[in-house]
Coordinates of C-alpha atoms in Angstrom, one line a residue:
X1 CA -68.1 -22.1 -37.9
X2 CA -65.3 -24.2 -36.2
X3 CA -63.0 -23.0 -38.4
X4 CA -63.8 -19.5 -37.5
X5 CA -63.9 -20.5 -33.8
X6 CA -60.2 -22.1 -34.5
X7 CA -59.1 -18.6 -36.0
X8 CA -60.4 -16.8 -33.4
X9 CA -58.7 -18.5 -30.5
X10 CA -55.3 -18.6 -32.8
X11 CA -55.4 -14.8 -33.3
X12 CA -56.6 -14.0 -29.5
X13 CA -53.3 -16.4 -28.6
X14 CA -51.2 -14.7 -30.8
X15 CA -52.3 -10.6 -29.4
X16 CA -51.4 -12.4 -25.8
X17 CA -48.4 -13.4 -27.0
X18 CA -47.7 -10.3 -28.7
X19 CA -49.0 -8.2 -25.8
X20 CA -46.9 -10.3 -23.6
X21 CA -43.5 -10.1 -25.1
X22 CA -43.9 -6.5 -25.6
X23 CA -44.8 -6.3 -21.7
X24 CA -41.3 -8.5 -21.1
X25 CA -39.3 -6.4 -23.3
X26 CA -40.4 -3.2 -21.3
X27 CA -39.2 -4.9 -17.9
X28 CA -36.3 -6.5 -19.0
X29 CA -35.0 -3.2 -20.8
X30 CA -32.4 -1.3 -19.9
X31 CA -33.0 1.7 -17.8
X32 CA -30.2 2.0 -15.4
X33 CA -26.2 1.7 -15.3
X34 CA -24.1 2.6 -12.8
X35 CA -20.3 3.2 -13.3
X36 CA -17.8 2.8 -10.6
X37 CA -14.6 4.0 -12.1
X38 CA -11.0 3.4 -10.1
X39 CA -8.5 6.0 -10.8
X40 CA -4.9 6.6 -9.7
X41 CA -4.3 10.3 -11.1
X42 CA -7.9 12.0 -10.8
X43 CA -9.4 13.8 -8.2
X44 CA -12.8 12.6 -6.5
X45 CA -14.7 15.8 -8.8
X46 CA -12.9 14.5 -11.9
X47 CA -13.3 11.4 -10.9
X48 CA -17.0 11.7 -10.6
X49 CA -17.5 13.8 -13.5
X50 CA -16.1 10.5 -15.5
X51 CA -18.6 8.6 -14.4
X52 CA -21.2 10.9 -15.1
X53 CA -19.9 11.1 -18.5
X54 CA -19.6 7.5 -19.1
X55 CA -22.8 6.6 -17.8
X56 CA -24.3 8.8 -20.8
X57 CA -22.3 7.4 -23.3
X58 CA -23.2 4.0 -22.5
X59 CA -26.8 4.8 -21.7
X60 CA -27.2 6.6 -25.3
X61 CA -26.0 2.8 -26.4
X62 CA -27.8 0.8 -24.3
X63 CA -31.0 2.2 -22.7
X64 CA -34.3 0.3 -23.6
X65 CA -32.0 -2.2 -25.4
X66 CA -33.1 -6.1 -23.9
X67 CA -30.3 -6.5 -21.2
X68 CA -30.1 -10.0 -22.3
X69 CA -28.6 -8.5 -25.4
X70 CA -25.8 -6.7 -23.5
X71 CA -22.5 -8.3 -23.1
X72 CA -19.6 -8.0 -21.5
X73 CA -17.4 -8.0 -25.3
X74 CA -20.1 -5.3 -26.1
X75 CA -18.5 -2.9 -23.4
X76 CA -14.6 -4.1 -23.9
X77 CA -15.4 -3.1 -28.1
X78 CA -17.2 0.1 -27.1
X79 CA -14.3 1.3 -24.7
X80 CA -11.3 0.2 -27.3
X81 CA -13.9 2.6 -30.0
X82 CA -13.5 5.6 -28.0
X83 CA -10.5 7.8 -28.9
X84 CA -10.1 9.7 -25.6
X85 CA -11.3 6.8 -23.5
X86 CA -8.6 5.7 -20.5
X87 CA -9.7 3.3 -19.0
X88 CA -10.3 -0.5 -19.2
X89 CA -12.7 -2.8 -18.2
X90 CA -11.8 -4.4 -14.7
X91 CA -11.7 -8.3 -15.0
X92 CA -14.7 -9.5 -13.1
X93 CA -16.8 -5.8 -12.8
X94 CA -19.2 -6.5 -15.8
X95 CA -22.4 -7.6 -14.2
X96 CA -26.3 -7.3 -15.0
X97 CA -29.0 -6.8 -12.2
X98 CA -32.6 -7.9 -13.6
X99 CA -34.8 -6.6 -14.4
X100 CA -33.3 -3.5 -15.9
X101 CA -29.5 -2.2 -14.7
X102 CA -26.1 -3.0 -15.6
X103 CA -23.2 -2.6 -13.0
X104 CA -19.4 -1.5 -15.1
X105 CA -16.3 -1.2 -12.8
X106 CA -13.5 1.1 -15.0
X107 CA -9.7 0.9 -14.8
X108 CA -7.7 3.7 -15.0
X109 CA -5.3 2.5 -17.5
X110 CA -1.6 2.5 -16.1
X111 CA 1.5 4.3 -17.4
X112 CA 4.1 1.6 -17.1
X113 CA 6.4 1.7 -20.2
X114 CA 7.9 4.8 -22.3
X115 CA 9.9 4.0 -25.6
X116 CA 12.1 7.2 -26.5
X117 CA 11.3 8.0 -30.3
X118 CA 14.7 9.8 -30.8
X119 CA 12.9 13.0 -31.9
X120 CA 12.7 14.6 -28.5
X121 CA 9.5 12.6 -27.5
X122 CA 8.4 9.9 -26.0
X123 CA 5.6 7.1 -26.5
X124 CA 4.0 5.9 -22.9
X125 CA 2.6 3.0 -22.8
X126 CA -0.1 1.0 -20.5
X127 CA 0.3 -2.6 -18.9
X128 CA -0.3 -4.2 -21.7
X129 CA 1.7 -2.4 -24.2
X130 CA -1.2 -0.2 -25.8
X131 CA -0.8 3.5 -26.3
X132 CA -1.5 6.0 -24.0
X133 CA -0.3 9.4 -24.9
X134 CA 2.7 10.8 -26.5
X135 CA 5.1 12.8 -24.3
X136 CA 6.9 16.2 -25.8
X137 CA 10.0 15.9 -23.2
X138 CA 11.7 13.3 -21.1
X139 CA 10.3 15.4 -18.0
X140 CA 6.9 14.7 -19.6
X141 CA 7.8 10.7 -18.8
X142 CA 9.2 10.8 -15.3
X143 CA 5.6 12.3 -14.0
X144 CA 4.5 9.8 -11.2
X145 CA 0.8 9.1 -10.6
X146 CA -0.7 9.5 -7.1
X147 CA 1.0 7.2 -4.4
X148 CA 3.4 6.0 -6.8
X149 CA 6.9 6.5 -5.9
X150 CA 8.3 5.2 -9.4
X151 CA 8.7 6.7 -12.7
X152 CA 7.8 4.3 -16.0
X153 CA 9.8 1.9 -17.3
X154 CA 12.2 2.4 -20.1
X155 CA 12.2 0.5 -22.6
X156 CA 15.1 -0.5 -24.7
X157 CA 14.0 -2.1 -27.8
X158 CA 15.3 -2.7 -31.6
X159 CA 12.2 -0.9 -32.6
X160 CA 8.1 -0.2 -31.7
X161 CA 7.1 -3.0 -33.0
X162 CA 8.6 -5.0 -29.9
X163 CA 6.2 -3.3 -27.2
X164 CA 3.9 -5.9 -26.8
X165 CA 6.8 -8.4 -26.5
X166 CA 8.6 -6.1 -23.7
X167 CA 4.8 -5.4 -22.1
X168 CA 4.6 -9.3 -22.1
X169 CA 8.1 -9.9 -20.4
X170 CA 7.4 -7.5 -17.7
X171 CA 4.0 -9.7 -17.5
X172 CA 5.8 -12.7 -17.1
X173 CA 8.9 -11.2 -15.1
X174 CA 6.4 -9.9 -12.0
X175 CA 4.3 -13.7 -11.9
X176 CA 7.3 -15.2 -11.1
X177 CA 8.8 -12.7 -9.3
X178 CA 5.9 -11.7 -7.0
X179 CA 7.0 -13.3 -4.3
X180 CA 10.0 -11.1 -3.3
X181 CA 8.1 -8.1 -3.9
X182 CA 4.6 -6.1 -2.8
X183 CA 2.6 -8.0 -5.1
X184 CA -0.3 -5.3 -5.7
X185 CA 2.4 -2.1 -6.3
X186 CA 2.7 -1.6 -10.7
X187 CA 5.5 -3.5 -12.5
X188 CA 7.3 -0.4 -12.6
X189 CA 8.1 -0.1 -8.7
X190 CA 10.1 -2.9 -9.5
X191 CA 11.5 -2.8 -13.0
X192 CA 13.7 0.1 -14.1
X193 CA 13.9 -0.8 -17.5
X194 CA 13.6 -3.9 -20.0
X195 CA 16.3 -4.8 -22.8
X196 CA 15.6 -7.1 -25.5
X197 CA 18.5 -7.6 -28.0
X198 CA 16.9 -9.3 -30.9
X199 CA 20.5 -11.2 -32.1
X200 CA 18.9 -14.1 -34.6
X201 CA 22.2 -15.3 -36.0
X202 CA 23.8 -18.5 -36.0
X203 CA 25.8 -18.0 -33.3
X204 CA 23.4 -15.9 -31.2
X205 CA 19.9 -15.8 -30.1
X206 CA 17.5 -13.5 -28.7
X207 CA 17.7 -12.2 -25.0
X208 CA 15.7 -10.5 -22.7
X209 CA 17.3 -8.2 -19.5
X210 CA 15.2 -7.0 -16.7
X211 CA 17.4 -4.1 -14.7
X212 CA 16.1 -4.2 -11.3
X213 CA 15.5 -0.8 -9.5
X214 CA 17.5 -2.6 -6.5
X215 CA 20.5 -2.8 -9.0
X216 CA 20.4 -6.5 -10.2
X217 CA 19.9 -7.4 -13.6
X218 CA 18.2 -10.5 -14.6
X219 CA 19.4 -11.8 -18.2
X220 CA 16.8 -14.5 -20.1
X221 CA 18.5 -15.9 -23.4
X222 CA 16.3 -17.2 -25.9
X223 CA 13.2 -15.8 -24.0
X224 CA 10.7 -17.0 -27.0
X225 CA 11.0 -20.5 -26.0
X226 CA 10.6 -21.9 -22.7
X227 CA 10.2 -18.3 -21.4
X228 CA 8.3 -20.1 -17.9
X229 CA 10.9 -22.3 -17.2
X230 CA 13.9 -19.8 -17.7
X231 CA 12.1 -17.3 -15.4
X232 CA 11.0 -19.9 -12.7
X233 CA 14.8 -20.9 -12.5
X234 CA 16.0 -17.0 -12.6
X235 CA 13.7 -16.8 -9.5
X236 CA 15.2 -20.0 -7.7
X237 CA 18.5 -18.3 -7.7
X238 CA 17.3 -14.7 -6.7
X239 CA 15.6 -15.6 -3.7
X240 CA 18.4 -17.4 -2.6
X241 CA 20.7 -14.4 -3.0
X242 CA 21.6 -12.4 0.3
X243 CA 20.9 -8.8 0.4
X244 CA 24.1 -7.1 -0.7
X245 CA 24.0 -9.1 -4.1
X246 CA 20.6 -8.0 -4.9
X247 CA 21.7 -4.8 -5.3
X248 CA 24.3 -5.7 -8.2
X249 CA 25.7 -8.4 -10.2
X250 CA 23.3 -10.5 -13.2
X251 CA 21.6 -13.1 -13.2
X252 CA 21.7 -15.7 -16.5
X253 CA 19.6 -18.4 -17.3
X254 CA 20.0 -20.4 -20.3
X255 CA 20.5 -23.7 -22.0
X256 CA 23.4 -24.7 -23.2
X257 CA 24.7 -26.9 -25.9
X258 CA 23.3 -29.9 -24.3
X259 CA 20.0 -28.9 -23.5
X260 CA 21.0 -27.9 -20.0
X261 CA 19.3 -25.3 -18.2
X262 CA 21.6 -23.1 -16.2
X263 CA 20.9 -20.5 -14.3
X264 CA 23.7 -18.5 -11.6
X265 CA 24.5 -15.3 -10.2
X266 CA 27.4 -13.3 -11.4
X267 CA 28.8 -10.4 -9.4
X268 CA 29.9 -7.0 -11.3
X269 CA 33.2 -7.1 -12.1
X270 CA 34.4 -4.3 -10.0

């Protein structure tokens, strides 16, 4: 009789148990997620219909799933899946409300670098070097988005395969050369195009050349090693330059045969 007594309360623990996770899983599932998305090209319709068509896709994913079990990689995978998708998470816009909704900020994804293919059309890049769309002409690549008053940066490159390099340059060029320019306008209101001249030989080494829109050039030999230093010392002698010589003549940096770093300004040779 105890036992039974002892089975009784184990099985009437366990149905509360049951009864009560089931009752936890229903709160704490997903029913609601709201998109904000943050466009440069659409209008507020198209805009909106985005969202609205975003928010079904991710609620056909994700709705009565535990938001626990929702994650922030889950969203970056799901975006990167979606062939037509063009947009990005925004750092920092992945958030969960308990008990039940899940707040997603989208990024338009720039255009900010076009390689010419040599066939007539042209690949156009994002920020980070990823694909966007394929151009048919060079007028296709000149397009500028809304309140954007430059086209996208050329790039100059042995071959595709150096994109993500050249996407990382311009990375590194606009940290350190914030400063001396509106630090929330694209990389492309300040670059014009990006050189690198891959030259592994015994005499020569690799080098990276920024072509200001102003007219300056800005020349980094070596850039795979100590890229930091080279462009922190490029920027020491370009914020010291007076206005007329912004608009023309290089700037080199570079270490020479005794591990010096040097880095000067060179007019054009007129």
């Amino acid at each position: 009789m105890r036992y039974l007594r002892t089975i009784t309360v184990v099985v009437i623990a366990f149905v509360f148990l049951a009864a009560l996770a089931i009752g936890l899983g229903a709160i704490f599932a997903v029913r609601n997620i709201n998109i904000t998305i943050e466009t440069y090209t659409e209008t507020e319709t198209e805009a909106e219909d985005e969202i609205a068509a975003y928010k079904a896709k991710f609620m056909d994913l994700y709705k009565g799933k535990l938001i626990n079990r929702v994650s922030e990689e889950d969203i970056v995978s799901d975006l990167a899946g979606w062939d037509d998708c063009n947009y990005v998470l925004e750092a920092d816009s992945f958030s969960k409300v308990l008990p039940c909704t899940i707040n997603i900020t989208l990024l338009e994804r720039r255009e900010t670098y076009v390689f010419d293919n040599g066939d007539g059309t042209y690949n156009v890049y994002d920020i980070d070097g990823a694909l966007i769309r394929v151009a048919e002409s060079e007028a296709g690549i000149m397009n500028t988005t809304s309140g954007e008053a430059s086209p996208n940066v050329m790039l100059y490159i042995p071959d595709e395969t150096y994109v993500e390099t050249a996407a990382y340059l311009g990375k590194e060029f606009q940290t350190y050369f914030s400063a001396s320019f509106d630090t929330g306008a694209p990389i492309r209101s300040t670059i014009e195009w990006i050189e690198i001249e891959d030259m592994h030989s015994a005499y020569l080494d690799s080098k990276a050349i920024f072509h200001l829109r102003s007219g300056i050039e800005v020349q980094i030999n070596s850039f795979d090693t100590d890229l930091e230093t080279k462009m922190s010392a490029a920027y020491d002698v370009f914020k010291e330059l007076g206005p007329e010589e912004k608009l023309t003549g290089y700037i080199h940096c570079m270490f020479n045969d005794d591990g010096i770093l040097i880095a000067k300004y060179e007019p054009k040779n007129s």
